[in-house]
PDB file of C-alpha atoms and ligand atoms in Angstrom:
ATOM      1  CA  MET A   1     -14.666   5.264  -0.112  1.00  0.00           C
ATOM      2  CA  LYS A   2     -16.029   7.938  -2.674  1.00  0.00           C
ATOM      3  CA  ILE A   3     -13.151   9.720  -3.997  1.00  0.00           C
ATOM      4  CA  ASP A   4     -12.427  12.769  -6.259  1.00  0.00           C
ATOM      5  CA  LEU A   5      -9.969  12.796  -8.786  1.00  0.00           C
ATOM      6  CA  MET A   6      -8.036  15.297  -9.826  1.00  0.00           C
ATOM      7  CA  PRO A   7      -8.186  17.531 -13.100  1.00  0.00           C
ATOM      8  CA  TYR A   8      -5.590  15.475 -14.795  1.00  0.00           C
ATOM      9  CA  ALA A   9      -4.352  12.323 -15.257  1.00  0.00           C
ATOM     10  CA  TYR A  10      -1.424   9.839 -17.320  1.00  0.00           C
ATOM     11  CA  PHE A  11      -3.267   8.094 -20.316  1.00  0.00           C
ATOM     12  CA  GLN A  12      -1.800   6.528 -23.595  1.00  0.00           C
ATOM     13  CA  GLY A  13       1.532   8.549 -23.334  1.00  0.00           C
ATOM     14  CA  ASP A  14      -0.006  12.211 -22.157  1.00  0.00           C
ATOM     15  CA  ILE A  15      -1.193  14.058 -19.559  1.00  0.00           C
ATOM     16  CA  VAL A  16      -4.592  15.144 -20.300  1.00  0.00           C
ATOM     17  CA  PRO A  17      -7.712  16.193 -18.626  1.00  0.00           C
ATOM     18  CA  VAL A  18      -9.149  13.212 -16.564  1.00  0.00           C
ATOM     19  CA  GLU A  19     -12.370  12.569 -17.802  1.00  0.00           C
ATOM     20  CA  GLN A  20     -10.991  11.888 -21.595  1.00  0.00           C
ATOM     21  CA  ALA A  21      -8.783   9.055 -19.910  1.00  0.00           C
ATOM     22  CA  THR A  22     -11.304   6.232 -20.424  1.00  0.00           C
ATOM     23  CA  VAL A  23     -11.278   2.772 -22.105  1.00  0.00           C
ATOM     24  CA  SER A  24     -13.321   0.203 -23.888  1.00  0.00           C
ATOM     25  CA  ILE A  25     -15.895  -2.114 -21.468  1.00  0.00           C
ATOM     26  CA  ALA A  26     -14.131  -5.085 -23.376  1.00  0.00           C
ATOM     27  CA  THR A  27     -10.495  -4.032 -22.378  1.00  0.00           C
ATOM     28  CA  HIS A  28      -8.653  -7.414 -21.027  1.00  0.00           C
ATOM     29  CA  ALA A  29      -7.680  -6.220 -17.644  1.00  0.00           C
ATOM     30  CA  LEU A  30     -11.081  -5.196 -17.023  1.00  0.00           C
ATOM     31  CA  GLN A  31     -12.549  -8.689 -17.963  1.00  0.00           C
ATOM     32  CA  TYR A  32     -10.009 -10.668 -16.135  1.00  0.00           C
ATOM     33  CA  GLY A  33      -8.063  -8.645 -13.495  1.00  0.00           C
ATOM     34  CA  THR A  34      -4.830  -8.892 -15.627  1.00  0.00           C
ATOM     35  CA  GLY A  35      -3.394  -5.283 -13.835  1.00  0.00           C
ATOM     36  CA  ALA A  36      -1.328  -4.053 -11.380  1.00  0.00           C
ATOM     37  CA  PHE A  37      -0.940  -1.353  -9.358  1.00  0.00           C
ATOM     38  CA  ALA A  38       1.309   1.203  -6.924  1.00  0.00           C
ATOM     39  CA  GLY A  39      -0.178   3.247  -4.036  1.00  0.00           C
ATOM     40  CA  ILE A  40       2.188   6.055  -3.344  1.00  0.00           C
ATOM     41  CA  ARG A  41       1.193   9.062  -1.237  1.00  0.00           C
ATOM     42  CA  GLY A  42       2.149  12.415  -1.260  1.00  0.00           C
ATOM     43  CA  TYR A  43       2.150  14.358   2.304  1.00  0.00           C
ATOM     44  CA  MET A  44       2.405  18.218   2.667  1.00  0.00           C
ATOM     45  CA  ASP A  45       5.710  19.062   4.102  1.00  0.00           C
ATOM     46  CA  ALA A  46       5.661  21.117   7.333  1.00  0.00           C
ATOM     47  CA  THR A  47       6.598  23.848   6.410  1.00  0.00           C
ATOM     48  CA  GLY A  48       3.848  23.845   3.230  1.00  0.00           C
ATOM     49  CA  GLU A  49       6.184  24.500   0.574  1.00  0.00           C
ATOM     50  CA  SER A  50       5.989  20.738  -1.370  1.00  0.00           C
ATOM     51  CA  ILE A  51       4.345  17.799  -1.719  1.00  0.00           C
ATOM     52  CA  ASN A  52       7.093  15.036  -0.657  1.00  0.00           C
ATOM     53  CA  ILE A  53       6.087  11.589  -2.181  1.00  0.00           C
ATOM     54  CA  ILE A  54       7.225   8.741  -0.251  1.00  0.00           C
ATOM     55  CA  ARG A  55       9.780   6.232  -1.851  1.00  0.00           C
ATOM     56  CA  LEU A  56       9.044   6.904  -5.353  1.00  0.00           C
ATOM     57  CA  VAL A  57      11.271   5.155  -7.386  1.00  0.00           C
ATOM     58  CA  ASP A  58      10.825   2.114  -4.835  1.00  0.00           C
ATOM     59  CA  HIS A  59       7.182   2.308  -5.750  1.00  0.00           C
ATOM     60  CA  THR A  60       8.041   2.207  -9.573  1.00  0.00           C
ATOM     61  CA  LYS A  61      10.212  -0.604  -9.662  1.00  0.00           C
ATOM     62  CA  ARG A  62       7.988  -2.656  -7.385  1.00  0.00           C
ATOM     63  CA  LEU A  63       4.962  -1.518  -9.920  1.00  0.00           C
ATOM     64  CA  MET A  64       8.039  -2.694 -13.102  1.00  0.00           C
ATOM     65  CA  ASP A  65       7.949  -6.118 -11.111  1.00  0.00           C
ATOM     66  CA  SER A  66       4.614  -6.756 -11.081  1.00  0.00           C
ATOM     67  CA  ALA A  67       4.762  -5.565 -14.499  1.00  0.00           C
ATOM     68  CA  LYS A  68       7.396  -8.539 -15.225  1.00  0.00           C
ATOM     69  CA  LEU A  69       5.079 -11.234 -13.383  1.00  0.00           C
ATOM     70  CA  LEU A  70       2.278  -9.877 -16.330  1.00  0.00           C
ATOM     71  CA  ARG A  71       4.634  -9.821 -19.050  1.00  0.00           C
ATOM     72  CA  ALA A  72       3.608  -5.915 -19.615  1.00  0.00           C
ATOM     73  CA  GLU A  73       6.209  -4.693 -22.373  1.00  0.00           C
ATOM     74  CA  LEU A  74       6.278  -1.037 -21.258  1.00  0.00           C
ATOM     75  CA  ALA A  75       8.034   2.041 -22.834  1.00  0.00           C
ATOM     76  CA  LEU A  76       8.442   3.412 -19.597  1.00  0.00           C
ATOM     77  CA  ASP A  77      11.176   2.226 -17.131  1.00  0.00           C
ATOM     78  CA  ALA A  78      11.239   2.999 -13.324  1.00  0.00           C
ATOM     79  CA  GLU A  79      13.006   6.360 -13.381  1.00  0.00           C
ATOM     80  CA  GLY A  80      10.529   7.242 -16.179  1.00  0.00           C
ATOM     81  CA  VAL A  81       7.082   6.751 -14.015  1.00  0.00           C
ATOM     82  CA  ALA A  82       8.863   8.284 -11.298  1.00  0.00           C
ATOM     83  CA  LYS A  83       9.330  11.480 -13.279  1.00  0.00           C
ATOM     84  CA  VAL A  84       5.957  11.130 -15.286  1.00  0.00           C
ATOM     85  CA  ILE A  85       4.019  11.088 -11.600  1.00  0.00           C
ATOM     86  CA  GLU A  86       6.664  14.179 -10.824  1.00  0.00           C
ATOM     87  CA  ASP A  87       5.603  15.825 -14.052  1.00  0.00           C
ATOM     88  CA  LEU A  88       1.907  14.877 -13.194  1.00  0.00           C
ATOM     89  CA  THR A  89       1.675  16.536  -9.581  1.00  0.00           C
ATOM     90  CA  LEU A  90       3.438  19.682 -10.519  1.00  0.00           C
ATOM     91  CA  LYS A  91       0.525  20.044 -12.886  1.00  0.00           C
ATOM     92  CA  ASN A  92      -2.457  18.798 -10.343  1.00  0.00           C
ATOM     93  CA  ASN A  93      -0.853  21.218  -8.304  1.00  0.00           C
ATOM     94  CA  PRO A  94      -2.416  19.720  -5.255  1.00  0.00           C
ATOM     95  CA  GLN A  95      -3.049  21.736  -2.034  1.00  0.00           C
ATOM     96  CA  SER A  96      -3.426  18.534   0.399  1.00  0.00           C
ATOM     97  CA  ASP A  97      -2.105  15.542   0.954  1.00  0.00           C
ATOM     98  CA  ILE A  98      -2.738  13.308  -2.191  1.00  0.00           C
ATOM     99  CA  TYR A  99      -2.952   9.670  -3.236  1.00  0.00           C
ATOM    100  CA  ILE A 100      -1.262   8.826  -6.262  1.00  0.00           C
ATOM    101  CA  ARG A 101      -2.732   5.100  -8.684  1.00  0.00           C
ATOM    102  CA  PRO A 102       0.109   4.550 -11.417  1.00  0.00           C
ATOM    103  CA  PHE A 103      -1.446   1.339 -12.924  1.00  0.00           C
ATOM    104  CA  ILE A 104      -0.487  -0.726 -15.833  1.00  0.00           C
ATOM    105  CA  TYR A 105      -3.578  -2.607 -17.586  1.00  0.00           C
ATOM    106  CA  LYS A 106      -3.701  -5.435 -20.767  1.00  0.00           C
ATOM    107  CA  SER A 107      -5.454  -2.553 -22.578  1.00  0.00           C
ATOM    108  CA  ALA A 108      -5.935  -5.127 -25.682  1.00  0.00           C
ATOM    109  CA  ILE A 109      -9.406  -5.755 -26.813  1.00  0.00           C
ATOM    110  CA  GLU A 110      -9.034  -9.164 -27.039  1.00  0.00           C
ATOM    111  CA  LEU A 111     -10.842 -12.440 -25.455  1.00  0.00           C
ATOM    112  CA  SER A 112      -8.672 -15.306 -23.786  1.00  0.00           C
ATOM    113  CA  PRO A 113      -7.183 -14.477 -20.370  1.00  0.00           C
ATOM    114  CA  ARG A 114      -3.905 -15.188 -21.393  1.00  0.00           C
ATOM    115  CA  LEU A 115      -0.611 -12.984 -20.859  1.00  0.00           C
ATOM    116  CA  LYS A 116       2.062 -13.199 -23.409  1.00  0.00           C
ATOM    117  CA  ASP A 117       1.167 -10.777 -26.585  1.00  0.00           C
ATOM    118  CA  VAL A 118      -1.184  -9.071 -24.641  1.00  0.00           C
ATOM    119  CA  GLU A 119      -0.764  -5.221 -25.532  1.00  0.00           C
ATOM    120  CA  SER A 120      -0.152  -3.170 -22.444  1.00  0.00           C
ATOM    121  CA  ASP A 121      -0.580   0.578 -21.294  1.00  0.00           C
ATOM    122  CA  LEU A 122       0.005   2.603 -18.379  1.00  0.00           C
ATOM    123  CA  ALA A 123      -1.962   4.938 -16.433  1.00  0.00           C
ATOM    124  CA  ILE A 124      -1.887   7.704 -13.406  1.00  0.00           C
ATOM    125  CA  TYR A 125      -4.932   9.613 -11.373  1.00  0.00           C
ATOM    126  CA  GLN A 126      -4.616  11.261  -8.339  1.00  0.00           C
ATOM    127  CA  ILE A 127      -6.924  11.882  -5.102  1.00  0.00           C
ATOM    128  CA  PRO A 128      -7.070  14.123  -2.150  1.00  0.00           C
ATOM    129  CA  PHE A 129      -6.579  11.796   0.397  1.00  0.00           C
ATOM    130  CA  GLY A 130      -6.599  11.622   4.204  1.00  0.00           C
ATOM    131  CA  ASP A 131      -6.658   9.012   6.806  1.00  0.00           C
ATOM    132  CA  TYR A 132      -7.560   5.740   5.228  1.00  0.00           C
ATOM    133  CA  PHE A 133      -8.258   4.168   8.823  1.00  0.00           C
ATOM    134  CA  ALA A 134      -9.626   6.019  11.600  1.00  0.00           C
ATOM    135  CA  MET A 135      -6.463   7.256  13.498  1.00  0.00           C
ATOM    136  CA  ASP A 136      -7.819   8.848  16.515  1.00  0.00           C
ATOM    137  CA  ARG A 137      -8.973   5.739  18.040  1.00  0.00           C
ATOM    138  CA  PRO A 138      -7.456   1.966  17.853  1.00  0.00           C
ATOM    139  CA  LEU A 139      -8.664  -0.247  15.678  1.00  0.00           C
ATOM    140  CA  LYS A 140     -10.670  -3.263  15.786  1.00  0.00           C
ATOM    141  CA  PHE A 141      -9.852  -6.308  13.938  1.00  0.00           C
ATOM    142  CA  PHE A 142     -10.665  -9.416  13.136  1.00  0.00           C
ATOM    143  CA  VAL A 143      -9.221 -12.555  11.521  1.00  0.00           C
ATOM    144  CA  SER A 144     -11.310 -13.374   8.277  1.00  0.00           C
ATOM    145  CA  ALA A 145     -12.324 -16.738   7.277  1.00  0.00           C
ATOM    146  CA  TRP A 146     -11.109 -16.158   3.846  1.00  0.00           C
ATOM    147  CA  VAL A 147      -7.802 -17.493   3.280  1.00  0.00           C
ATOM    148  CA  ARG A 148      -5.223 -15.056   1.692  1.00  0.00           C
ATOM    149  CA  SER A 149      -4.046 -16.315  -1.837  1.00  0.00           C
ATOM    150  CA  THR A 150      -0.939 -18.296  -1.917  1.00  0.00           C
ATOM    151  CA  ASP A 151       1.306 -17.053  -4.425  1.00  0.00           C
ATOM    152  CA  ASN A 152       1.284 -19.919  -6.075  1.00  0.00           C
ATOM    153  CA  ASN A 153      -2.504 -18.964  -6.860  1.00  0.00           C
ATOM    154  CA  ILE A 154      -1.610 -15.150  -7.932  1.00  0.00           C
ATOM    155  CA  PRO A 155       2.106 -13.843  -7.263  1.00  0.00           C
ATOM    156  CA  SER A 156       1.808 -11.767  -3.975  1.00  0.00           C
ATOM    157  CA  ARG A 157       4.774 -10.038  -4.682  1.00  0.00           C
ATOM    158  CA  GLY A 158       2.975  -8.336  -7.397  1.00  0.00           C
ATOM    159  CA  LYS A 159       0.225  -5.636  -6.456  1.00  0.00           C
ATOM    160  CA  ILE A 160      -2.134  -7.422  -8.919  1.00  0.00           C
ATOM    161  CA  THR A 161      -5.545  -5.878  -9.791  1.00  0.00           C
ATOM    162  CA  GLY A 162      -7.419  -9.284  -9.622  1.00  0.00           C
ATOM    163  CA  ALA A 163      -5.937 -10.731  -6.569  1.00  0.00           C
ATOM    164  CA  TYR A 164      -7.809  -7.665  -4.729  1.00  0.00           C
ATOM    165  CA  ILE A 165     -11.052  -9.599  -4.616  1.00  0.00           C
ATOM    166  CA  ASN A 166      -9.606 -11.559  -1.814  1.00  0.00           C
ATOM    167  CA  SER A 167      -9.162  -8.640   0.118  1.00  0.00           C
ATOM    168  CA  ALA A 168     -12.670  -7.407  -0.936  1.00  0.00           C
ATOM    169  CA  PHE A 169     -13.765 -10.696   0.260  1.00  0.00           C
ATOM    170  CA  ALA A 170     -11.878 -10.177   3.717  1.00  0.00           C
ATOM    171  CA  LYS A 171     -13.353  -6.577   4.157  1.00  0.00           C
ATOM    172  CA  ASP A 172     -16.722  -6.861   3.573  1.00  0.00           C
ATOM    173  CA  GLN A 173     -16.586  -9.630   6.189  1.00  0.00           C
ATOM    174  CA  ALA A 174     -14.892  -7.814   8.829  1.00  0.00           C
ATOM    175  CA  GLU A 175     -17.166  -4.258   8.428  1.00  0.00           C
ATOM    176  CA  GLU A 176     -20.339  -6.183   8.269  1.00  0.00           C
ATOM    177  CA  ALA A 177     -19.171  -7.775  11.713  1.00  0.00           C
ATOM    178  CA  GLY A 178     -18.129  -4.341  12.952  1.00  0.00           C
ATOM    179  CA  CYS A 179     -14.781  -4.493  12.936  1.00  0.00           C
ATOM    180  CA  ASP A 180     -12.184  -1.599  10.733  1.00  0.00           C
ATOM    181  CA  ASP A 181     -10.582  -4.712   8.673  1.00  0.00           C
ATOM    182  CA  ALA A 182      -9.450  -8.002   8.679  1.00  0.00           C
ATOM    183  CA  LEU A 183      -6.282 -10.115   9.425  1.00  0.00           C
ATOM    184  CA  MET A 184      -5.664 -12.589   7.157  1.00  0.00           C
ATOM    185  CA  LEU A 185      -3.802 -16.280   7.169  1.00  0.00           C
ATOM    186  CA  ASN A 186      -2.343 -18.630   4.917  1.00  0.00           C
ATOM    187  CA  SER A 187      -3.276 -21.588   3.643  1.00  0.00           C
ATOM    188  CA  ASP A 188      -0.430 -22.599   6.032  1.00  0.00           C
ATOM    189  CA  GLY A 189      -2.614 -21.236   8.901  1.00  0.00           C
ATOM    190  CA  LYS A 190      -0.145 -18.649   9.795  1.00  0.00           C
ATOM    191  CA  VAL A 191      -1.031 -14.801   9.928  1.00  0.00           C
ATOM    192  CA  SER A 192      -0.096 -13.339   6.536  1.00  0.00           C
ATOM    193  CA  GLU A 193      -1.297  -9.610   6.855  1.00  0.00           C
ATOM    194  CA  ALA A 194      -4.837  -7.383   6.674  1.00  0.00           C
ATOM    195  CA  SER A 195      -6.970  -6.264   3.177  1.00  0.00           C
ATOM    196  CA  GLY A 196      -4.638  -3.933   2.275  1.00  0.00           C
ATOM    197  CA  ALA A 197      -1.764  -3.006   4.904  1.00  0.00           C
ATOM    198  CA  ASN A 198       1.151  -5.441   6.463  1.00  0.00           C
ATOM    199  CA  PHE A 199       1.108  -6.578   9.785  1.00  0.00           C
ATOM    200  CA  PHE A 200       3.148  -6.649  12.915  1.00  0.00           C
ATOM    201  CA  ILE A 201       3.377  -6.871  16.676  1.00  0.00           C
ATOM    202  CA  VAL A 202       5.009  -6.470  19.624  1.00  0.00           C
ATOM    203  CA  ARG A 203       5.623  -9.111  22.333  1.00  0.00           C
ATOM    204  CA  ASN A 204       8.147  -9.217  25.185  1.00  0.00           C
ATOM    205  CA  GLY A 205       9.948  -6.341  23.471  1.00  0.00           C
ATOM    206  CA  ARG A 206      10.620  -8.112  20.305  1.00  0.00           C
ATOM    207  CA  LEU A 207       8.806  -6.592  17.082  1.00  0.00           C
ATOM    208  CA  ALA A 208       7.162  -9.802  14.973  1.00  0.00           C
ATOM    209  CA  THR A 209       5.984  -9.194  11.376  1.00  0.00           C
ATOM    210  CA  SER A 210       5.519 -12.401   8.966  1.00  0.00           C
ATOM    211  CA  PRO A 211       8.255 -13.294   6.261  1.00  0.00           C
ATOM    212  CA  THR A 212       8.063 -11.767   2.745  1.00  0.00           C
ATOM    213  CA  THR A 213       7.512 -15.399   1.884  1.00  0.00           C
ATOM    214  CA  GLY A 214       4.676 -16.153   3.848  1.00  0.00           C
ATOM    215  CA  ASP A 215       2.316 -14.798   1.243  1.00  0.00           C
ATOM    216  CA  ILE A 216       2.342 -11.165   2.093  1.00  0.00           C
ATOM    217  CA  LEU A 217       2.833  -8.079  -0.595  1.00  0.00           C
ATOM    218  CA  GLU A 218       6.475  -6.697  -0.114  1.00  0.00           C
ATOM    219  CA  GLY A 219       5.157  -3.957   1.513  1.00  0.00           C
ATOM    220  CA  ILE A 220       6.973  -0.551   1.345  1.00  0.00           C
ATOM    221  CA  THR A 221       5.713   0.801   4.422  1.00  0.00           C
ATOM    222  CA  ARG A 222       6.939  -2.491   6.286  1.00  0.00           C
ATOM    223  CA  ARG A 223      10.620  -2.223   4.609  1.00  0.00           C
ATOM    224  CA  THR A 224      10.828   1.811   6.320  1.00  0.00           C
ATOM    225  CA  VAL A 225       9.500   0.239   9.430  1.00  0.00           C
ATOM    226  CA  LEU A 226      11.677  -2.549   9.775  1.00  0.00           C
ATOM    227  CA  LEU A 227      14.176   0.558   9.213  1.00  0.00           C
ATOM    228  CA  PHE A 228      12.914   2.653  11.951  1.00  0.00           C
ATOM    229  CA  ALA A 229      13.039  -0.457  14.583  1.00  0.00           C
ATOM    230  CA  GLU A 230      16.577  -1.522  14.016  1.00  0.00           C
ATOM    231  CA  GLN A 231      17.544   2.394  14.481  1.00  0.00           C
ATOM    232  CA  LEU A 232      15.372   2.951  17.370  1.00  0.00           C
ATOM    233  CA  GLY A 233      17.536  -0.760  19.144  1.00  0.00           C
ATOM    234  CA  VAL A 234      14.295  -2.382  18.742  1.00  0.00           C
ATOM    235  CA  PRO A 235      15.103  -6.384  17.646  1.00  0.00           C
ATOM    236  CA  VAL A 236      12.852  -7.960  15.107  1.00  0.00           C
ATOM    237  CA  ASP A 237      11.840 -11.057  13.405  1.00  0.00           C
ATOM    238  CA  GLU A 238      10.609 -11.689  10.397  1.00  0.00           C
ATOM    239  CA  ARG A 239       8.849 -15.211  11.210  1.00  0.00           C
ATOM    240  CA  PRO A 240       5.503 -16.837  11.100  1.00  0.00           C
ATOM    241  CA  ILE A 241       3.273 -15.511  13.393  1.00  0.00           C
ATOM    242  CA  ASP A 242       0.568 -17.824  14.816  1.00  0.00           C
ATOM    243  CA  ARG A 243      -3.058 -17.000  15.372  1.00  0.00           C
ATOM    244  CA  SER A 244      -3.003 -17.586  19.581  1.00  0.00           C
ATOM    245  CA  GLU A 245      -0.351 -14.598  19.364  1.00  0.00           C
ATOM    246  CA  LEU A 246      -2.719 -12.509  18.578  1.00  0.00           C
ATOM    247  CA  TYR A 247      -4.610 -12.990  21.871  1.00  0.00           C
ATOM    248  CA  ILE A 248      -1.798 -12.130  23.853  1.00  0.00           C
ATOM    249  CA  ALA A 249       0.419  -9.892  21.796  1.00  0.00           C
ATOM    250  CA  ASP A 250       1.887  -6.677  23.787  1.00  0.00           C
ATOM    251  CA  GLU A 251       1.441  -4.205  21.046  1.00  0.00           C
ATOM    252  CA  ALA A 252      -0.131  -4.570  17.219  1.00  0.00           C
ATOM    253  CA  PHE A 253      -0.074  -2.061  14.597  1.00  0.00           C
ATOM    254  CA  VAL A 254      -0.838  -2.159  10.275  1.00  0.00           C
ATOM    255  CA  CYS A 255       1.004  -0.414   8.131  1.00  0.00           C
ATOM    256  CA  GLY A 256       1.495   0.643   4.204  1.00  0.00           C
ATOM    257  CA  THR A 257       0.935   3.745   1.711  1.00  0.00           C
ATOM    258  CA  GLY A 258      -2.779   3.768   2.825  1.00  0.00           C
ATOM    259  CA  ALA A 259      -2.707   2.414   6.162  1.00  0.00           C
ATOM    260  CA  GLN A 260       0.051   4.701   7.377  1.00  0.00           C
ATOM    261  CA  VAL A 261       1.124   3.061  10.781  1.00  0.00           C
ATOM    262  CA  ALA A 262      -2.250   2.378  12.418  1.00  0.00           C
ATOM    263  CA  VAL A 263      -2.411   1.219  16.069  1.00  0.00           C
ATOM    264  CA  VAL A 264      -4.591  -2.015  16.385  1.00  0.00           C
ATOM    265  CA  GLY A 265      -6.534  -2.510  19.781  1.00  0.00           C
ATOM    266  CA  GLU A 266      -8.494  -5.613  19.439  1.00  0.00           C
ATOM    267  CA  ILE A 267      -8.578  -8.546  17.447  1.00  0.00           C
ATOM    268  CA  ASP A 268     -11.271 -11.216  18.002  1.00  0.00           C
ATOM    269  CA  GLY A 269     -12.794  -8.900  20.699  1.00  0.00           C
ATOM    270  CA  ARG A 270      -9.843  -9.440  22.371  1.00  0.00           C
ATOM    271  CA  LYS A 271      -7.941  -6.538  23.722  1.00  0.00           C
ATOM    272  CA  VAL A 272      -4.227  -6.085  22.279  1.00  0.00           C
ATOM    273  CA  GLY A 273      -2.081  -5.027  25.625  1.00  0.00           C
ATOM    274  CA  ASP A 274      -4.393  -2.831  27.456  1.00  0.00           C
ATOM    275  CA  GLY A 275      -6.211  -1.797  23.935  1.00  0.00           C
ATOM    276  CA  GLN A 276      -4.527   1.698  23.701  1.00  0.00           C
ATOM    277  CA  ARG A 277      -1.301   2.521  21.609  1.00  0.00           C
ATOM    278  CA  GLY A 278       2.026   0.850  23.040  1.00  0.00           C
ATOM    279  CA  PRO A 279       5.564   2.427  23.408  1.00  0.00           C
ATOM    280  CA  VAL A 280       6.936   0.451  20.653  1.00  0.00           C
ATOM    281  CA  THR A 281       4.095   1.405  18.162  1.00  0.00           C
ATOM    282  CA  LYS A 282       4.212   5.187  19.898  1.00  0.00           C
ATOM    283  CA  GLN A 283       8.076   5.583  18.684  1.00  0.00           C
ATOM    284  CA  LEU A 284       7.457   4.278  15.365  1.00  0.00           C
ATOM    285  CA  GLN A 285       4.600   6.131  14.300  1.00  0.00           C
ATOM    286  CA  GLU A 286       6.218   9.373  15.740  1.00  0.00           C
ATOM    287  CA  LYS A 287       9.423   8.689  12.960  1.00  0.00           C
ATOM    288  CA  PHE A 288       7.390   8.019  10.290  1.00  0.00           C
ATOM    289  CA  PHE A 289       4.779  10.621  10.496  1.00  0.00           C
ATOM    290  CA  ASP A 290       8.141  13.051  11.418  1.00  0.00           C
ATOM    291  CA  MET A 291       9.678  11.819   7.910  1.00  0.00           C
ATOM    292  CA  VAL A 292       6.537  11.946   5.896  1.00  0.00           C
ATOM    293  CA  ARG A 293       6.221  15.697   6.555  1.00  0.00           C
ATOM    294  CA  GLY A 294       9.763  16.432   6.142  1.00  0.00           C
ATOM    295  CA  LYS A 295      11.023  16.911   9.192  1.00  0.00           C
ATOM    296  CA  ASP A 296      13.452  14.011   9.491  1.00  0.00           C
ATOM    297  CA  LYS A 297      16.884  14.882   7.772  1.00  0.00           C
ATOM    298  CA  ALA A 298      18.576  11.723   8.206  1.00  0.00           C
ATOM    299  CA  HIS A 299      15.433  10.329   5.683  1.00  0.00           C
ATOM    300  CA  GLU A 300      15.115  13.006   3.344  1.00  0.00           C
ATOM    301  CA  HIS A 301      15.860  10.788   0.712  1.00  0.00           C
ATOM    302  CA  PHE A 302      13.020   8.935   1.113  1.00  0.00           C
ATOM    303  CA  LEU A 303      11.233  11.923  -0.296  1.00  0.00           C
ATOM    304  CA  THR A 304      10.772  13.368  -3.855  1.00  0.00           C
ATOM    305  CA  ARG A 305       9.453  17.072  -3.157  1.00  0.00           C
ATOM    306  CA  VAL A 306       7.229  18.804  -5.716  1.00  0.00           C
ATOM    307  CA  PRO A 307       7.221  22.369  -5.294  1.00  0.00           C
ATOM    308  CA  ILE A 308       3.635  23.925  -4.646  1.00  0.00           C
ATOM    309  CA  HIS A 309       3.129  26.617  -7.101  1.00  0.00           C
ATOM    310  CA  GLY A 310       0.309  29.542  -6.251  1.00  0.00           C
TER     311      GLY A 310
HETATM  312  N1  LIG B  20      -0.473  -5.667   1.627  1.00  0.00           N
HETATM  313  C1  LIG B  20      -1.196  -4.827   0.951  1.00  0.00           C
HETATM  314  C2  LIG B  20      -2.548  -6.178   0.158  1.00  0.00           C
HETATM  315  C3  LIG B  20      -1.392  -4.090   0.122  1.00  0.00           C
HETATM  316  O1  LIG B  20      -2.620  -3.476  -0.762  1.00  0.00           O
HETATM  317  C4  LIG B  20      -1.015  -3.139   0.531  1.00  0.00           C
HETATM  318  C5  LIG B  20      -0.712  -1.350   0.283  1.00  0.00           C
HETATM  319  N2  LIG B  20      -0.203  -1.714  -1.354  1.00  0.00           N
HETATM  320  C6  LIG B  20       0.238  -3.303   1.506  1.00  0.00           C
HETATM  321  C7  LIG B  20       0.358  -4.826   2.208  1.00  0.00           C
HETATM  322  C8  LIG B  20       1.349  -2.225   2.087  1.00  0.00           C
HETATM  323  O2  LIG B  20       2.172  -2.074   1.117  1.00  0.00           O
HETATM  324  P1  LIG B  20       3.154  -0.410   1.179  1.00  0.00           P
HETATM  325  O3  LIG B  20       3.651  -0.364   2.211  1.00  0.00           O
HETATM  326  O4  LIG B  20       4.084  -1.024  -0.130  1.00  0.00           O
HETATM  327  O5  LIG B  20       1.980   0.229   0.715  1.00  0.00           O
END
């Protein structure tokens, strides 16, 4: 997926034209994957008057957790990064939905792969962004032969750049098999998540998703889905999911900032339920899209509204 960058970025403490935001080829993070990122969406409000950034401080808090894992000292805290994101969005003045990519990275020109006392920095860019997955049809998934890296390899709770090589292997394999994406099993053989999204099934009216100790990213959309399920009175189990459950589940979906809430209609060549969007997924998906477009007053606190100017 090629991307068009918006004109301004945040780099070395300032908002600058994006073409000025460049680093040396010898940057530690580029050599060793010693970075961490957030992926945040801003949706055009239903009125067209604001960009609604979703759960902004929750995302910047998770970024700060990643910073801690990477022993990265930064000048800004989670609220400070959130404020910069608001300012950058105002400056870029998007006219469509956007994706916001803040990242911390070991910016030092240094040779050894360590974390301690290696200088770090924060940068942010933005892109106009539509759907990551097709939303007009159920998605085709398969179970990857690539095992999800465990928390004891690379901390699962961090969105650590180097860890995404694991996702990339699985994604390539899925696409080359004619699928949209891959589900990965963890080293216990239980379902963890997709290459860049959390995963849920519905069985006998109960929603199930892997626990946060199951080698998954602690997804913020996952948290939203769990809250919405509770509000809708759908019982939820955060528990290990077996591979064979994928073949007999009534419904399945993935969720994430990029993924949104997307229906999974086929896994390993088998239809999930009747292969179409099921009733629980429908309710959750509708609630999610109402919230992001600013139509759900009960969850207004999830939105940071940045006004669009002429
Ligand atoms: N798992 C992985 C591996 C991801 O990359 C993402 C996307 N950030 C998610 C889950 C979903 O997380 P979130 O809802 O916070 O975007």
